Coordinates of C-alpha atoms in Angstrom, one line a residue:
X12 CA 10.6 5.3 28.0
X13 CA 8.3 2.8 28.8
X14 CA 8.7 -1.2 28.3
X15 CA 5.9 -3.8 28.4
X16 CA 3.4 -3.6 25.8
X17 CA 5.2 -4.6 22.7
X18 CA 5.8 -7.7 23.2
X19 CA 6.4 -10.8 25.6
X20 CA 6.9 -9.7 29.5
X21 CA 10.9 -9.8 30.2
X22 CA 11.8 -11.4 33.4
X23 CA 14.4 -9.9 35.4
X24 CA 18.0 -10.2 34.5
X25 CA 16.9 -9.4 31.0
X26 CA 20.1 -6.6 30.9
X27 CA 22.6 -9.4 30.5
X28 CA 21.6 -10.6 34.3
X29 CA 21.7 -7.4 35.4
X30 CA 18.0 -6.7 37.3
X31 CA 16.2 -3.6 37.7
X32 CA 13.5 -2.5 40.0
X33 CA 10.3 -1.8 38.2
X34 CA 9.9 1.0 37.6
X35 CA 13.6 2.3 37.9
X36 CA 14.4 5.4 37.0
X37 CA 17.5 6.1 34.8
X38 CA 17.4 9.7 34.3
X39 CA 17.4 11.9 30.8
X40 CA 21.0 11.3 30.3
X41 CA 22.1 8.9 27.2
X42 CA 24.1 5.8 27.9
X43 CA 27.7 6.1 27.3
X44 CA 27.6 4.1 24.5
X45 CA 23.9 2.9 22.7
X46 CA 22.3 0.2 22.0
X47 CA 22.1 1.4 18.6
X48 CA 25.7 1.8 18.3
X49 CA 26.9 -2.2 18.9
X50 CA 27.4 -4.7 17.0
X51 CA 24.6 -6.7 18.2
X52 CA 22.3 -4.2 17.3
X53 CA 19.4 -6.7 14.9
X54 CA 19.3 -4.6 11.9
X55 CA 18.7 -7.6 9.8
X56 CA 15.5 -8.7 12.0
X57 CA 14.1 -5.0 11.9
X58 CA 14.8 -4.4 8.5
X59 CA 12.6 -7.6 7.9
X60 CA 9.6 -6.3 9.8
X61 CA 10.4 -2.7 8.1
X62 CA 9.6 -4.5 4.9
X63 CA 6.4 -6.8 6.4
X64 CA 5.3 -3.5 7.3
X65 CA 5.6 -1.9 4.0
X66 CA 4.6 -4.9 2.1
X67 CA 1.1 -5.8 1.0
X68 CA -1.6 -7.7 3.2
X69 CA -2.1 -4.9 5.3
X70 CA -5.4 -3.5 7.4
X71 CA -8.0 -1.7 5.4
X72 CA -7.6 1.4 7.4
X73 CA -3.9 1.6 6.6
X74 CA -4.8 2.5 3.1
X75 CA -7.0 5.0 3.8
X76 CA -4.2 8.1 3.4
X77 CA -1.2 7.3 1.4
X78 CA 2.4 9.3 2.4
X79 CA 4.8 9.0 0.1
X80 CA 6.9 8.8 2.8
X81 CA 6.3 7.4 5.0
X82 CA 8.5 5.8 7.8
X83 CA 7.8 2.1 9.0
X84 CA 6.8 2.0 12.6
X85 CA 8.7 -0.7 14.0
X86 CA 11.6 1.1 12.6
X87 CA 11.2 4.2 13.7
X88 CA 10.6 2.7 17.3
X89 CA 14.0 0.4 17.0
X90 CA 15.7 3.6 16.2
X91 CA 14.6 5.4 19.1
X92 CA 15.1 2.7 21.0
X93 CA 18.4 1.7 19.7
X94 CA 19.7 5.2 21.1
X95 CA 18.5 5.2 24.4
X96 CA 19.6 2.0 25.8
X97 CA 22.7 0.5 26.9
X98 CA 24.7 -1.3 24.5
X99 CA 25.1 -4.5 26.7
X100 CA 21.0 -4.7 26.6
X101 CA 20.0 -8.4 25.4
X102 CA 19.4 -8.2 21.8
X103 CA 16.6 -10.9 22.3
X104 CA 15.2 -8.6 25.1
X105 CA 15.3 -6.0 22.7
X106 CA 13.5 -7.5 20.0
X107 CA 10.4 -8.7 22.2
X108 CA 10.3 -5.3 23.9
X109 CA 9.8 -3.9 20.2
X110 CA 7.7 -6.5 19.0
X111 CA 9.6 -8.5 16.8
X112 CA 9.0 -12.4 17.3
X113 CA 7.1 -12.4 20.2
X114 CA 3.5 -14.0 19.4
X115 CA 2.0 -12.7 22.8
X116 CA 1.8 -8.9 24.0
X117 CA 1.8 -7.9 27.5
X118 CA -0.6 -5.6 28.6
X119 CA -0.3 -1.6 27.6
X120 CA -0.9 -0.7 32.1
X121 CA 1.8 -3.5 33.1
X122 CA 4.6 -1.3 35.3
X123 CA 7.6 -0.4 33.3
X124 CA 10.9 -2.6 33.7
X125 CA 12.9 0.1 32.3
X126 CA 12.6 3.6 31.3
X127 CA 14.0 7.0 30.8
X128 CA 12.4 10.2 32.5
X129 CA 12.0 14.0 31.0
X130 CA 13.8 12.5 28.0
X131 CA 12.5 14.8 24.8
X132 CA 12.1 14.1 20.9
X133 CA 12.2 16.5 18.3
X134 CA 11.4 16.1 14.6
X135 CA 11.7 19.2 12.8
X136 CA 10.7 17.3 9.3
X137 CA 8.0 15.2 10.9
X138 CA 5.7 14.3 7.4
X139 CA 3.3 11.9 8.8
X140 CA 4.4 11.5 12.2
X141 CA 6.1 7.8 12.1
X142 CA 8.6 9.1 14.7
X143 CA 7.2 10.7 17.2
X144 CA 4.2 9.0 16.9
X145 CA 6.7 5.4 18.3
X146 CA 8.4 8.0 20.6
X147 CA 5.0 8.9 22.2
X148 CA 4.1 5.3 22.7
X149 CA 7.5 4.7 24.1
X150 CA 6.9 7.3 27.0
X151 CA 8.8 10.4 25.8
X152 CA 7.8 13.2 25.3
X153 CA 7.6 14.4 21.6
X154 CA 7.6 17.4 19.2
X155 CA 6.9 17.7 15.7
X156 CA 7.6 20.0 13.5
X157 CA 5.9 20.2 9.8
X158 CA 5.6 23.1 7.4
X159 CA 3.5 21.2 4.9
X160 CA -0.4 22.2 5.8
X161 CA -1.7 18.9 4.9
X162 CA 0.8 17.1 7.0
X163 CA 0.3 19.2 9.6
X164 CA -3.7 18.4 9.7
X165 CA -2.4 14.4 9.5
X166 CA -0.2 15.2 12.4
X167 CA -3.0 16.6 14.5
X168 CA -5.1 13.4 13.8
X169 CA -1.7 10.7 14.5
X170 CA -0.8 12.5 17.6
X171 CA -2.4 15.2 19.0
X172 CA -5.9 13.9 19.4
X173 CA -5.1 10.4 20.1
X174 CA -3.1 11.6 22.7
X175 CA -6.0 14.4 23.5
X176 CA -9.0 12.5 24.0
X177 CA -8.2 8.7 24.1
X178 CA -10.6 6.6 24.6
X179 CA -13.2 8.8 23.9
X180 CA -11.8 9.6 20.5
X181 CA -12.7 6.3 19.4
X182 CA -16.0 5.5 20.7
X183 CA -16.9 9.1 18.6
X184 CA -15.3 7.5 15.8
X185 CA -16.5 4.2 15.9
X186 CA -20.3 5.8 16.2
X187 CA -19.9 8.7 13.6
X188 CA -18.5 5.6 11.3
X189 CA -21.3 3.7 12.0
X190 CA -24.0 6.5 11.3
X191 CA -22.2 7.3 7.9
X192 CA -22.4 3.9 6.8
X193 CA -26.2 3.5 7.3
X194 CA -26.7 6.5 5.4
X195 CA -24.6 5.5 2.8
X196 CA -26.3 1.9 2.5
X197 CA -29.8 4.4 2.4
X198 CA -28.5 5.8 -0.6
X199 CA -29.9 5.1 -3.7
X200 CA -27.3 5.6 -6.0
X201 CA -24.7 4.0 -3.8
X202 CA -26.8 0.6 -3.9
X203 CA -26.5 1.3 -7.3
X204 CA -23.2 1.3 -7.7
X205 CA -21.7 -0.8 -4.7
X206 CA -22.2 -4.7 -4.9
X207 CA -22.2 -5.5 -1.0
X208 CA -20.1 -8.7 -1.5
X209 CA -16.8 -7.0 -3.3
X210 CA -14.5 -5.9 -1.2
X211 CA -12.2 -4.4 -3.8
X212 CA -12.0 -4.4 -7.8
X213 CA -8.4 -4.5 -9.7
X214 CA -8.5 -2.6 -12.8
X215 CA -5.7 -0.6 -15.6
X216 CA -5.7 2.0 -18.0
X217 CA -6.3 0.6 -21.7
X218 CA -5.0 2.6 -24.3
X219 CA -6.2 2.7 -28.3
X220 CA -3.3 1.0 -30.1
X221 CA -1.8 3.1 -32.8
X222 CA -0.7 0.1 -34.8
X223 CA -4.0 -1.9 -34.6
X224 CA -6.8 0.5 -33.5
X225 CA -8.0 -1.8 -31.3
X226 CA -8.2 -1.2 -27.2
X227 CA -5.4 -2.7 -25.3
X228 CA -5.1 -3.6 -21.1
X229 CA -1.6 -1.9 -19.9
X230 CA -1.0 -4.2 -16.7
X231 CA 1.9 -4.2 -15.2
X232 CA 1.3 -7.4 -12.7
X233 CA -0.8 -10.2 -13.6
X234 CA -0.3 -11.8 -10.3
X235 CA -3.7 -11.5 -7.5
X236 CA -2.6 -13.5 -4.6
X237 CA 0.6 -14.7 -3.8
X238 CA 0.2 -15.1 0.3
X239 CA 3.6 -17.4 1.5
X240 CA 2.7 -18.6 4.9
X241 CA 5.1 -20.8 7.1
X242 CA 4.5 -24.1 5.6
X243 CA 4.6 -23.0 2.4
X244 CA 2.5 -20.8 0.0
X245 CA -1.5 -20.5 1.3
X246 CA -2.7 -18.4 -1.9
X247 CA -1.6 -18.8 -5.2
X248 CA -3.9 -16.6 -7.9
X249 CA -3.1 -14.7 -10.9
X250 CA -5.1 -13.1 -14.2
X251 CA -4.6 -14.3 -17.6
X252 CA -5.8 -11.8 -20.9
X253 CA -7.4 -13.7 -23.9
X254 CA -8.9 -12.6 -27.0
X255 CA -12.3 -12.7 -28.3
X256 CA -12.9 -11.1 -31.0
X257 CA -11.6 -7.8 -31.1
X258 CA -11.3 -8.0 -27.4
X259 CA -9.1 -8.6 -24.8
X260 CA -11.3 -10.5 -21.7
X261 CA -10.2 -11.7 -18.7
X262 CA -9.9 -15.2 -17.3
X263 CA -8.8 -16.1 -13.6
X264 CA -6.5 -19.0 -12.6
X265 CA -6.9 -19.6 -8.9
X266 CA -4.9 -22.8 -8.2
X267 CA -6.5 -22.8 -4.6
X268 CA -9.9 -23.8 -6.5
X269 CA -8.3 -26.1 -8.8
X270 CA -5.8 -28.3 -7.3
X271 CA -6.8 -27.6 -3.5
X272 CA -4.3 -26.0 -0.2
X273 CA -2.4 -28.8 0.1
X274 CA -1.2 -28.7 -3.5
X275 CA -0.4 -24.8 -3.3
X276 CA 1.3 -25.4 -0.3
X277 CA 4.4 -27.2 -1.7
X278 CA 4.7 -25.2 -4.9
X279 CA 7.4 -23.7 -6.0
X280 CA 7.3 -20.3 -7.4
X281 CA 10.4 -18.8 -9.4
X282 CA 9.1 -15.3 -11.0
X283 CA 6.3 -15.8 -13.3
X284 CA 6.9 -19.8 -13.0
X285 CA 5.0 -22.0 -11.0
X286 CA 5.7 -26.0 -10.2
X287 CA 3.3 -28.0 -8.3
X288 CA 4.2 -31.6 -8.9
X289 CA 6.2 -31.5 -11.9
X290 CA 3.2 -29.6 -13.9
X291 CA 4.0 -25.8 -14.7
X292 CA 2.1 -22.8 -14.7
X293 CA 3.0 -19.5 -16.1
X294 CA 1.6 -15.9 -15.1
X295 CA 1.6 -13.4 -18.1
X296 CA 4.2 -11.6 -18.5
X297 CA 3.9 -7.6 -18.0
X298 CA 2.9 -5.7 -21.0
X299 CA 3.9 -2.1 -20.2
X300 CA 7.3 -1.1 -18.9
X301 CA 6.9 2.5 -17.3
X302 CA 9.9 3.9 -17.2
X303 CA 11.4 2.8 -20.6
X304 CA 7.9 4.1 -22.1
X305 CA 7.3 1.1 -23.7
X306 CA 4.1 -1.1 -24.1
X307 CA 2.7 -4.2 -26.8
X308 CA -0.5 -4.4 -27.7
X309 CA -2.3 -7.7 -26.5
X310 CA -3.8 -8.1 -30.0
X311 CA -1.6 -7.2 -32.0
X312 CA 1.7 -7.8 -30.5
X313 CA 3.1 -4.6 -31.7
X314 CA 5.0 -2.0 -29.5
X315 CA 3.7 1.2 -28.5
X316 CA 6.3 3.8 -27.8
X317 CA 6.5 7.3 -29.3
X318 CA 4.2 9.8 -31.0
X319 CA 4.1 13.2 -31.9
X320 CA 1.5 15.2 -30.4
X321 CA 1.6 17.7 -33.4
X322 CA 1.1 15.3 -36.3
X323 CA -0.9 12.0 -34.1
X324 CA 2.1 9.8 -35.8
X325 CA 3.6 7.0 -33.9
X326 CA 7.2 6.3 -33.9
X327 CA 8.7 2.8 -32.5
X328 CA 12.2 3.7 -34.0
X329 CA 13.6 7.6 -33.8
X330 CA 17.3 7.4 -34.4
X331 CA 16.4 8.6 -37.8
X332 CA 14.4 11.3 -37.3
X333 CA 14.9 15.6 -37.2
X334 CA 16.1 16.6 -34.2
X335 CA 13.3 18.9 -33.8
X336 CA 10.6 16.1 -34.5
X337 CA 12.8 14.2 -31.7
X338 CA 12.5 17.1 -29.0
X339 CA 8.6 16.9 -29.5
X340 CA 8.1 13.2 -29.0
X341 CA 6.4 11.8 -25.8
X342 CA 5.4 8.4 -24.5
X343 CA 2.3 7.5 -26.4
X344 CA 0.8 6.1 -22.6
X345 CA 1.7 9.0 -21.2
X346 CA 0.1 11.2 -24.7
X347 CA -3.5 9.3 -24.5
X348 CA -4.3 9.5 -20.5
X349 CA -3.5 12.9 -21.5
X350 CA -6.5 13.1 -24.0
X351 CA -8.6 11.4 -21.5
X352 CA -8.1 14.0 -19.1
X353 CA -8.6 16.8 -21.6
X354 CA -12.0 14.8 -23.3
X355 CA -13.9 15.1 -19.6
X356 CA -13.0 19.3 -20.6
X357 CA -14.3 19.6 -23.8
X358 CA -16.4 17.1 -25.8
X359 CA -14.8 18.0 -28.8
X360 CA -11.5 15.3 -28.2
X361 CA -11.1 12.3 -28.9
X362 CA -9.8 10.1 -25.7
X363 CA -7.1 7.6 -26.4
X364 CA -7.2 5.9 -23.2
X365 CA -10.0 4.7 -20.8
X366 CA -10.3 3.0 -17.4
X367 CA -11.3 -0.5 -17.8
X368 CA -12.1 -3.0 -14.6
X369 CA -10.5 -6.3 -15.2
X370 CA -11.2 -8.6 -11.8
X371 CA -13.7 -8.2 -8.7
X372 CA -12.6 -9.3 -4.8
X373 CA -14.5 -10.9 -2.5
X374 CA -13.8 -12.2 0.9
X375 CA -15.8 -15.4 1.5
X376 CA -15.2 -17.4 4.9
X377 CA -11.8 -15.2 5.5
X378 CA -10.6 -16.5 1.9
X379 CA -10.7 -14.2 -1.1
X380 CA -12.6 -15.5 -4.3
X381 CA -11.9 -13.5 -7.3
X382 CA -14.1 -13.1 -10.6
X383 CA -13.3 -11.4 -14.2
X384 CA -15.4 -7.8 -14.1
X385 CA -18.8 -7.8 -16.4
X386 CA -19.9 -5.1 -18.8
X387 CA -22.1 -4.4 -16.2
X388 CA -19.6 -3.4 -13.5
X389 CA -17.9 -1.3 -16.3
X390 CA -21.5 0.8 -16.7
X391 CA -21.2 1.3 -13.0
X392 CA -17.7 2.3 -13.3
X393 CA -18.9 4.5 -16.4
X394 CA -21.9 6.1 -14.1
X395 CA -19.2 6.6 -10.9
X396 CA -17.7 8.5 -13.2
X397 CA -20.2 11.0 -14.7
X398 CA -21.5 11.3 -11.1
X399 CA -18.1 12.9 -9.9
X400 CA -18.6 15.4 -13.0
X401 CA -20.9 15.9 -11.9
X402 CA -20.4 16.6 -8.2
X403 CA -17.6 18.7 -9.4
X404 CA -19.6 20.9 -12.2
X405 CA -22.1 22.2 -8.9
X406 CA -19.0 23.1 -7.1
X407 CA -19.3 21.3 -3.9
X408 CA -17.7 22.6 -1.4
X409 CA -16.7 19.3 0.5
X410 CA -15.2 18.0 -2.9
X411 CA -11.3 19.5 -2.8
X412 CA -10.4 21.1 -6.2
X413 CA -6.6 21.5 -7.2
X414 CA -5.5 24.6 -9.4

């Protein structure tokens, strides 16, 4: 297992004053007693950067597959870790050599301070390849095991080519990335569709209330930015429904724009609350709780809970009813994305739910600025849409189909 390249550069006398060539073999054997095993092993500081990692505010590219999953990196590498060094090991040694709390990094080629030779990993359940993928960078050697195809084909992209072709791997990336992009700015439709100053656009399902009739936003978080920094909170944002007519629009309150940084910065947030010298702001609260099956219409008020797929009726209460009436009920959400999907089969139903775009991102001098969606970026939205159709009607073979 190799050190250096996680974090700050340990000085010797870093194993409780105990100093080790560089370089210094230990062997494959396991310490007597781990790391992992002692009481000053910092599960509170990794569990912190376990959750960092998790959190939101992360790279682009790290959204680009989603494992349901998946293992946080800097835990999987504490763990590892954790179990092959001595337990008298300086905890504040340990942390740096992982990368928690150092600001600087060493350099990847520095010689190793510590390591362990022909030490092997196995992961017979290896999903996305969190663990061997920190037990490779470490200097072991790893094995992973996977039974699921599409993991497999992830695994073969985390670790075996990486470790395959290095650097080369990502100039061929970085060109072939570049080459698709021009073609894709070439393309007529995508210049259509693609504003090049939006980085990202929020949206929700809206459903057709059955107390009302009228077209309802189901949002479950109102909140856009709420980035705490060091000194106090940098980005304070959130979205706020109003009604025009019989519409629900869409207002932004970004209190960056209207009372300045400094002002954010000593504001006090308590759930949907926010103080900022004694005045008080309050985000909207969520109108759709998922897993009670419940949601209120934004013009009406009302709740939407239960229908009948038989009969179309819609049930808020259903203590009352026949037990067989009871058996057939089903989230009324749930019911009309339902429709949706079957409408896009045959013309012949009636949707009760529709995607509607509600805000626009856009990063402007490394700050985001965010603007309520138009009726035009719903027709684009509407056209993205009949394009995929369309895609899919021709049967094309680079567009995956499920059964």
């Amino acid at each position: 297992m190799y050190w250096r390249g996680y974090g700050e550069v340990w000085g010797e006398g870093w194993l409780n004053g105990q100093s080790r060539l560089i370089g210094e073999s230990v062997g494959p054997r396991v310490p007597p007693k781990a790391f992992i095993e002692s009481y000053k092993f910092p599960w509170g500081e990794v569990s912190e950067a376990s959750a960092v990692e998790k959190g939101p505010g992360r790279p682009p590219h790290w959204e680009m597959v989603f494992w349901w999953t998946r293992k946080p990196l800097i835990s999987a590498r504490a763990i590892i870790a954790g179990c092959l060094l001595p337990e008298d090991i300086s905890p504040r040694a340990f942390l740096r050599g992982i990368g928690i709390g150092g600001k600087s990094k060493a350099a990847h080629n520095n010689p190793p301070l510590y390591r362990f030779d022909e030490v092997e990993l196995l992961d017979p359940f290896a999903g996305f390849g969190s663990i061997p993928l920190e037990a490779m960078r470490l200097g072991l050697k790893a094995t992973a095991v996977e039974l699921l195809p599409t993991a497999y084909v992830f695994l073969k992209a985390v670790l075996e080519y990486p470790a395959k072709y290095g650097r080369r791997l990502v100039e061929d990336v970085e060109r072939w990335g570049e080459w698709v992009t021009e073609r894709l700015r070439e393309d007529p439709l995508i210049r259509q569709l693609y504003d090049d100053d939006v980085a990202v656009y929020i949206g929700s399902w809206e459903v057709k209330c059955p107390n009302c009739g009228r077209w309802t936003p189901l949002v479950g978080n109102w909140w856009l930015a709420r980035v705490k920094g060091e000194k106090g909170y940098e980005k304070l944002a959130w979205m706020e429904p109003f009604m025009e007519g019989d519409e629900v629009k869409i207002r932004v309150v970004d209190l960056n724009r209207e009372l300045g940084n400094n002002a954010v910065k000593n504001a006090t947030v308590s759930g949907l609350k926010v103080l900022i010298a004694s005045k008080e702001f309050r985000v909207p609260e969520s109108n759709i709780e998922a897993r009670r099956e419940k949601a209120v219409c934004l013009l009406c008020h009302q709740p939407i809970m239960q229908v009948d797929p038989r009969t179309g009726r819609h049930y808020t209460e259903i203590k009352n009813l026949l037990r067989e009436v009871r058996e057939r009920l089903e989230g009324y959400v749930k019911y009309a994305i339902k429709t949706y999907n079957r409408s896009l089969e045959q013309d012949s139903i009636t949707s009760l739910a529709r995607q509607r775009l509600l805000v626009k991102v856009k990063v402007k001098n490394n700050d985001l600025e965010f603007e309520p969606c138009t009726q035009n970026d719903q027709e684009k939205l509407e056209l993205a849409r009949k394009e995929v159709e369309k895609i899919l009607r021709e049967g094309d073979p680079d567009i995956p189909r499920e059964a």
